[in-house]
Short mmCIF file of C-alpha atoms in Angstrom, two decimals:
data_model
loop_
_atom_site.label_atom_id
_atom_site.label_comp_id
_atom_site.label_asym_id
_atom_site.label_seq_id
_atom_site.Cartn_x
_atom_site.Cartn_y
_atom_site.Cartn_z
CA UNK I 1 0.00 0.00 0.00
CA UNK I 2 1.22 3.49 -0.79
CA UNK I 3 1.71 5.53 2.34
CA UNK I 4 -0.69 8.51 2.30
CA UNK I 5 0.55 12.03 2.65
CA UNK I 6 1.51 12.76 6.24
CA UNK I 7 -0.91 15.09 8.06
CA UNK I 8 0.49 18.25 9.60
CA UNK I 9 1.77 17.70 13.15
CA UNK I 10 2.53 19.65 16.28
CA UNK I 11 4.22 17.75 19.10
CA UNK I 12 7.97 17.41 19.31
CA UNK I 13 7.71 13.63 18.99
CA UNK I 14 5.80 13.94 15.76
CA UNK I 15 8.27 16.47 14.40
CA UNK I 16 11.12 14.11 15.22
CA UNK I 17 9.39 11.28 13.41
CA UNK I 18 8.86 13.49 10.40
CA UNK I 19 12.58 14.27 10.36
CA UNK I 20 13.38 10.57 10.43
CA UNK I 21 10.92 9.82 7.67
CA UNK I 22 11.97 12.69 5.39
CA UNK I 23 14.73 10.92 3.50
CA UNK I 24 12.94 7.82 2.55
CA UNK I 25 -33.21 30.60 11.54
CA UNK I 26 -35.96 31.90 12.49
CA UNK I 27 -35.07 34.76 14.80
CA UNK I 28 -36.34 34.45 18.43
CA UNK I 29 -37.93 37.89 18.10
CA UNK I 30 -39.16 37.35 14.55
CA UNK I 31 -36.77 39.88 12.99
CA UNK I 32 -34.11 37.64 11.48
CA UNK I 33 -31.61 39.46 9.31
CA UNK I 34 -32.03 37.75 5.96
CA UNK I 35 -28.43 38.46 4.99
CA UNK I 36 -26.71 37.23 8.15
CA UNK I 37 -29.17 34.68 9.57
CA UNK I 38 -28.32 35.97 13.02
CA UNK I 39 -29.78 37.75 15.99
CA UNK I 40 -27.54 39.37 18.57
CA UNK I 41 -30.23 40.17 21.13
CA UNK I 42 -29.75 38.82 24.61
CA UNK I 43 -31.91 35.87 25.61
CA UNK I 44 -35.06 36.62 27.58
CA UNK I 45 -34.41 35.85 31.25
CA UNK I 46 -37.08 33.14 31.75
CA UNK I 47 -35.74 30.86 29.03
CA UNK I 48 -34.23 27.63 30.29
CA UNK I 49 -33.16 24.34 28.80
CA UNK I 50 -32.54 21.22 30.79
CA UNK I 51 -29.13 19.64 31.22
CA UNK I 52 -28.50 16.49 33.20
CA UNK I 53 -29.59 17.31 36.74
CA UNK I 54 -29.69 21.08 36.28
CA UNK I 55 -31.02 23.97 34.25
CA UNK I 56 -29.18 25.91 31.58
CA UNK I 57 -30.25 29.45 32.43
CA UNK I 58 -30.41 32.58 30.33
CA UNK I 59 -26.96 33.79 31.35
CA UNK I 60 -25.48 30.50 30.11
CA UNK I 61 -26.97 30.73 26.63
CA UNK I 62 -24.90 32.01 23.71
CA UNK I 63 -26.34 35.16 22.11
CA UNK I 64 -25.90 34.34 18.42
CA UNK I 65 -28.00 32.16 16.13
CA UNK I 66 -27.16 29.44 13.64
CA UNK I 67 -29.84 28.90 10.99
CA UNK I 68 -29.13 25.94 8.72
CA UNK I 69 -32.46 26.23 6.91
CA UNK I 70 -34.05 23.47 8.99
CA UNK I 71 -33.74 24.61 12.61
CA UNK I 72 -31.95 27.05 14.87
CA UNK I 73 -29.10 26.75 17.34
CA UNK I 74 -27.36 29.21 19.61
CA UNK I 75 -23.63 29.69 19.32
CA UNK I 76 -20.87 31.88 20.71
CA UNK I 77 -18.47 33.30 18.15
CA UNK I 78 -15.86 35.93 17.53
CA UNK I 79 -17.56 37.07 14.32
CA UNK I 80 -20.58 36.21 12.18
CA UNK I 81 -20.00 33.07 10.10
CA UNK I 82 -22.50 34.27 7.47
CA UNK I 83 -20.64 37.49 6.66
CA UNK I 84 -17.54 37.67 4.44
CA UNK I 85 -14.23 38.33 6.16
CA UNK I 86 -10.88 38.42 4.38
CA UNK I 87 -8.71 38.66 7.51
CA UNK I 88 -9.50 35.25 9.00
CA UNK I 89 -6.96 32.53 8.24
CA UNK I 90 -7.79 30.04 11.01
CA UNK I 91 -11.01 28.86 12.65
CA UNK I 92 -11.42 26.84 15.83
CA UNK I 93 -14.76 25.11 16.39
CA UNK I 94 -14.97 24.06 20.03
CA UNK I 95 -17.49 21.50 21.32
CA UNK I 96 -18.65 21.76 24.93
CA UNK I 97 -19.02 18.93 27.42
CA UNK I 98 -22.13 17.53 29.10
CA UNK I 99 -22.68 20.83 30.92
CA UNK I 100 -23.57 22.43 27.57
CA UNK I 101 -21.43 25.40 28.64
CA UNK I 102 -20.46 26.68 25.21
CA UNK I 103 -19.82 30.15 26.63
CA UNK I 104 -17.12 28.80 28.92
CA UNK I 105 -15.44 26.86 26.12
CA UNK I 106 -15.54 29.87 23.83
CA UNK I 107 -13.97 32.12 26.46
CA UNK I 108 -11.37 29.54 27.49
CA UNK I 109 -10.25 29.08 23.89
CA UNK I 110 -10.06 32.84 23.38
CA UNK I 111 -8.06 33.29 26.60
CA UNK I 112 -5.56 30.64 25.53
CA UNK I 113 -5.24 32.20 22.07
CA UNK I 114 -4.37 35.53 23.69
CA UNK I 115 -1.92 33.81 26.06
CA UNK I 116 -0.24 32.16 23.06
CA UNK I 117 0.10 35.53 21.34
CA UNK I 118 -2.25 34.68 18.48
CA UNK I 119 -3.42 37.60 16.36
CA UNK I 120 -7.13 37.26 17.09
CA UNK I 121 -8.04 39.46 14.13
CA UNK I 122 -7.13 36.45 11.99
CA UNK I 123 -8.85 33.85 14.19
CA UNK I 124 -12.47 32.69 14.32
CA UNK I 125 -13.59 30.90 17.48
CA UNK I 126 -16.97 29.22 17.18
CA UNK I 127 -18.76 27.34 19.96
CA UNK I 128 -22.11 25.77 18.98
CA UNK I 129 -24.48 25.04 21.86
CA UNK I 130 -26.50 21.83 21.86
CA UNK I 131 -29.69 22.26 23.90
CA UNK I 132 -30.33 18.95 25.63
CA UNK I 133 -33.90 18.05 26.44
CA UNK I 134 -37.11 20.03 26.36
CA UNK I 135 -38.57 21.89 29.33
CA UNK I 136 -42.39 22.01 28.83
CA UNK I 137 -42.81 25.19 30.90
CA UNK I 138 -40.69 27.06 28.37
CA UNK I 139 -41.76 25.21 25.25
CA UNK I 140 -43.53 28.12 23.61
CA UNK I 141 -42.94 30.33 20.61
CA UNK I 142 -40.34 31.42 19.65
CA UNK I 143 -38.15 28.68 21.16
CA UNK I 144 -39.94 25.80 19.45
CA UNK I 145 -37.90 26.54 16.31
CA UNK I 146 -34.72 25.53 18.10
CA UNK I 147 -33.03 22.17 17.87
CA UNK I 148 -33.13 20.04 20.99
CA UNK I 149 -31.32 16.74 21.51
CA UNK I 150 -31.00 13.90 23.94
CA UNK I 151 -27.55 12.87 25.11
CA UNK I 152 -26.99 11.24 21.71
CA UNK I 153 -25.91 14.61 20.27
CA UNK I 154 -22.38 13.61 21.26
CA UNK I 155 -22.52 10.64 18.85
CA UNK I 156 -24.20 12.41 15.94
CA UNK I 157 -27.73 11.17 16.61
CA UNK I 158 -30.83 12.84 15.21
CA UNK I 159 -32.39 15.86 16.89
CA UNK I 160 -35.46 15.16 19.02
CA UNK I 161 -37.15 18.32 17.74
CA UNK I 162 -36.20 18.19 14.04
CA UNK I 163 -36.00 14.46 13.55
CA UNK I 164 -34.20 14.41 10.21
CA UNK I 165 -31.17 16.40 11.38
CA UNK I 166 -28.09 14.78 12.98
CA UNK I 167 -26.01 16.80 15.41
CA UNK I 168 -22.90 16.28 13.25
CA UNK I 169 -24.64 18.00 10.33
CA UNK I 170 -24.49 21.28 12.25
CA UNK I 171 -20.69 21.18 12.13
CA UNK I 172 -20.81 20.42 8.41
CA UNK I 173 -23.01 23.52 8.05
CA UNK I 174 -20.58 25.70 10.02
CA UNK I 175 -17.64 24.48 7.97
CA UNK I 176 -19.58 25.14 4.78
CA UNK I 177 -20.21 28.73 5.84
CA UNK I 178 -16.55 29.23 6.69
CA UNK I 179 -15.51 27.93 3.29
CA UNK I 180 -18.02 30.28 1.64
CA UNK I 181 -17.25 33.41 3.67
CA UNK I 182 -13.56 33.16 4.61
CA UNK I 183 -11.68 33.37 1.29
CA UNK I 184 -8.26 33.39 2.98
CA UNK I 185 -8.99 30.57 5.41
CA UNK I 186 -6.05 28.18 5.71
CA UNK I 187 -6.99 25.82 8.54
CA UNK I 188 -9.82 24.62 10.77
CA UNK I 189 -9.47 22.91 14.15
CA UNK I 190 -12.40 21.06 15.71
CA UNK I 191 -11.75 20.46 19.41
CA UNK I 192 -13.93 18.89 22.08
CA UNK I 193 -13.53 17.92 25.73
CA UNK I 194 -15.21 15.03 27.61
CA UNK I 195 -18.66 14.69 25.98
CA UNK I 196 -17.30 17.05 23.34
CA UNK I 197 -14.33 14.73 23.01
CA UNK I 198 -16.72 11.87 22.28
CA UNK I 199 -18.34 14.09 19.65
CA UNK I 200 -15.06 14.91 17.91
CA UNK I 201 -13.81 11.31 18.13
CA UNK I 202 -16.80 10.11 16.09
CA UNK I 203 -17.23 13.15 13.84
CA UNK I 204 -13.58 13.05 12.78
CA UNK I 205 -14.05 9.68 11.08
CA UNK I 206 -17.67 10.14 10.05
CA UNK I 207 -17.74 13.42 8.18
CA UNK I 208 -17.28 13.35 4.43
CA UNK I 209 -17.17 17.13 4.02
CA UNK I 210 -14.54 18.29 1.53
CA UNK I 211 -12.52 21.29 2.73
CA UNK I 212 -10.36 21.46 -0.39
CA UNK I 213 -7.08 23.26 0.26
CA UNK I 214 -8.12 24.20 3.81
CA UNK I 215 -6.40 21.95 6.37
CA UNK I 216 -8.63 20.41 9.02
CA UNK I 217 -7.55 19.03 12.38
CA UNK I 218 -9.53 17.20 15.06
CA UNK I 219 -8.82 17.04 18.81
CA UNK I 220 -10.76 14.58 20.98
CA UNK I 221 -9.81 15.39 24.59
CA UNK I 222 -10.66 13.15 27.55
CA UNK I 223 -13.62 11.27 26.05
CA UNK I 224 -15.40 8.74 28.24
CA UNK I 225 -15.26 6.25 25.37
CA UNK I 226 -14.06 6.02 21.79
CA UNK I 227 -15.45 4.45 18.67
CA UNK I 228 -13.42 1.34 17.82
CA UNK I 229 -12.94 0.32 14.22
CA UNK I 230 -13.27 -3.45 14.56
CA UNK I 231 -14.55 -5.98 17.07
CA UNK I 232 -11.39 -6.39 19.14
CA UNK I 233 -11.44 -5.26 22.78
CA UNK I 234 -8.94 -5.55 25.63
CA UNK I 235 -11.54 -6.47 28.26
CA UNK I 236 -14.50 -8.89 28.43
CA UNK I 237 -17.37 -7.99 26.13
CA UNK I 238 -21.14 -8.20 26.31
CA UNK I 239 -24.08 -8.16 23.92
CA UNK I 240 -24.01 -5.12 21.66
CA UNK I 241 -20.49 -4.10 22.69
CA UNK I 242 -19.60 -3.27 19.08
CA UNK I 243 -22.75 -1.28 18.31
CA UNK I 244 -22.20 2.35 17.39
CA UNK I 245 -20.84 4.52 19.09
CA UNK I 246 -18.61 1.97 20.85
CA UNK I 247 -17.99 0.23 17.54
CA UNK I 248 -19.21 0.33 13.96
CA UNK I 249 -22.15 -2.09 14.01
CA UNK I 250 -25.67 -0.68 13.61
CA UNK I 251 -24.48 2.84 12.87
CA UNK I 252 -26.81 5.83 13.06
CA UNK I 253 -28.09 7.83 10.09
CA UNK I 254 -25.10 10.14 9.78
CA UNK I 255 -22.41 7.50 10.26
CA UNK I 256 -24.18 5.15 7.84
CA UNK I 257 -23.32 7.62 5.10
CA UNK I 258 -19.77 6.23 5.12
CA UNK I 259 -18.52 2.69 4.63
CA UNK I 260 -16.51 0.85 7.26
CA UNK I 261 -13.49 1.04 4.97
CA UNK I 262 -13.85 4.82 4.66
CA UNK I 263 -14.13 5.26 8.42
CA UNK I 264 -11.02 3.15 9.04
CA UNK I 265 -9.08 5.03 6.38
CA UNK I 266 -10.00 8.40 7.91
CA UNK I 267 -8.88 7.22 11.35
CA UNK I 268 -5.46 6.45 9.91
CA UNK I 269 -4.96 9.36 7.51
CA UNK I 270 -6.72 12.39 8.94
CA UNK I 271 -5.10 14.95 11.23
CA UNK I 272 -6.65 13.62 14.46
CA UNK I 273 -5.31 13.96 17.99
CA UNK I 274 -6.66 11.90 20.89
CA UNK I 275 -5.56 13.16 24.31
CA UNK I 276 -6.06 12.28 27.95
CA UNK I 277 -4.92 13.83 31.19
CA UNK I 278 -2.21 11.88 32.97
CA UNK I 279 -4.39 11.99 36.11
CA UNK I 280 -7.73 11.30 34.42
CA UNK I 281 -8.19 7.97 36.19
CA UNK I 282 -11.33 8.71 38.22
CA UNK I 283 -14.91 7.58 37.73
CA UNK I 284 -16.79 10.88 37.88
CA UNK I 285 -19.03 11.14 34.83
CA UNK I 286 -17.46 7.99 33.40
CA UNK I 287 -19.51 5.70 31.18
CA UNK I 288 -19.65 2.57 33.37
CA UNK I 289 -21.61 0.38 30.97
CA UNK I 290 -20.31 -3.04 29.99
CA UNK I 291 -19.79 -1.76 26.44
CA UNK I 292 -17.57 1.05 27.69
CA UNK I 293 -15.76 -1.10 30.25
CA UNK I 294 -14.71 -3.42 27.43
CA UNK I 295 -12.44 -0.52 26.36
CA UNK I 296 -10.82 -0.19 29.81
CA UNK I 297 -11.45 0.77 33.42
CA UNK I 298 -11.12 4.56 33.17
CA UNK I 299 -10.46 7.31 30.63
CA UNK I 300 -6.69 7.06 30.84
CA UNK I 301 -6.72 3.29 30.40
CA UNK I 302 -9.25 3.51 27.57
CA UNK I 303 -7.05 6.09 25.85
CA UNK I 304 -4.04 3.76 26.13
CA UNK I 305 -6.00 0.80 24.79
CA UNK I 306 -7.37 2.91 21.94
CA UNK I 307 -3.81 3.94 21.05
CA UNK I 308 -2.85 0.26 20.82
CA UNK I 309 -5.99 -0.43 18.78
CA UNK I 310 -5.20 2.29 16.25
CA UNK I 311 -1.60 1.10 16.02
CA UNK I 312 -2.68 -2.48 15.36
CA UNK I 313 -5.24 -1.33 12.81
CA UNK I 314 -2.59 0.72 11.04
CA UNK I 315 -0.33 -2.32 10.70
CA UNK I 316 -3.16 -4.61 9.60
CA UNK I 317 -4.18 -2.12 6.91
CA UNK I 318 -0.73 -2.37 5.36
CA UNK I 319 0.89 0.95 6.27
CA UNK I 320 4.63 0.89 6.91
CA UNK I 321 6.01 0.73 10.42
CA UNK I 322 7.30 4.30 10.50
CA UNK I 323 3.97 5.73 9.44
CA UNK I 324 2.19 3.64 12.09
CA UNK I 325 4.66 4.76 14.76
CA UNK I 326 4.06 8.34 13.70
CA UNK I 327 0.30 7.90 13.85
CA UNK I 328 0.39 6.24 17.28
CA UNK I 329 2.11 9.40 18.54
CA UNK I 330 -1.12 11.26 17.85
CA UNK I 331 -2.35 9.79 21.13
CA UNK I 332 -1.07 12.44 23.56
CA UNK I 333 -1.02 12.08 27.34
CA UNK I 334 -0.94 15.53 28.96
CA UNK I 335 1.27 15.61 32.08
CA UNK I 336 -0.22 16.79 35.36
CA UNK I 337 -3.77 17.14 34.02
CA UNK I 338 -6.90 15.43 35.25
CA UNK I 339 -10.25 15.49 33.51
CA UNK I 340 -11.02 19.21 33.30
CA UNK I 341 -10.61 21.17 30.10
CA UNK I 342 -8.79 24.12 31.71
CA UNK I 343 -5.57 22.16 32.22
CA UNK I 344 -5.62 20.50 28.80
CA UNK I 345 -6.38 23.77 27.00
CA UNK I 346 -3.61 25.63 28.86
CA UNK I 347 -0.99 22.91 28.39
CA UNK I 348 1.87 23.11 25.91
CA UNK I 349 0.37 20.12 24.13
CA UNK I 350 -3.03 21.79 23.96
CA UNK I 351 -1.55 25.01 22.58
CA UNK I 352 0.36 23.06 19.95
CA UNK I 353 -2.77 21.27 18.80
CA UNK I 354 -5.02 24.34 18.84
CA UNK I 355 -2.67 26.99 17.52
CA UNK I 356 0.20 25.13 15.89
CA UNK I 357 0.56 23.88 12.35
#
């Protein structure tokens, strides 16, 4: 098999390996701007959406609106994705965790960009907000036009409010707008933490969107589980252990748009980073199902087992040993970090992935 072109890399280990290899919407107020598909008004105070065990209150909701022609979503952003901008050369799309706190992820990413010395006039930061559940007391016009989801949004499942629309399709829409309205765009990074890490882990191998000459990178940080690309597991299995999103059997609507061979190829050739905190060995928020436990006992162990799985898959697919060694190095353990996003985002490794080339 011909070795595919090597994706761009960031960590020192990857750079060393490269050196070795070189020789060989409807608006909530009814006044949607038809040109921008956005509304910048603040959310009315009574509006709430349910998260697991708590409410997402008005102050937590992003002020801007995504309208993909089917439904609406809120998002936080540095500038309108529907308006042309010639200054932007890089975009970071950041996916929140189970707390649905897109505002926090937007601000954290911006803060780290400033700390890194990034020229923010050339950087788009975009944080879509997935409303989880439906609170009947607040289910009245105008909010009925908004997408809502169950927890399956993190695996690309269909919306519960607009039942033909997968959560992953929203990211395809955002990327499409960036390609249309950022003529000097050079690169896109899609980064997610915890539940957002699960999202990116699956989206990275499931999307078939063509970004042309624009580089695209994926960062799945601290996911509770990963999608595996065959039926092997390091721990005892149970019925349905290889169903999507733990494996590739019985895939959902979005993921069924790609063949198993395509998904495996993307896992081995796309610019994907999988990271875990060195100290992310606890059980808080951990998927404790038999299907998840077949991947390992905790996030750190599951990350290590997934690294071995990807390495074995790489060899079995016929890639040469150096390429497979290089690709295994895309599994990054971040020293001194536990499960939270703040440490991973502020780390040298996190900065390399987010802001490096």
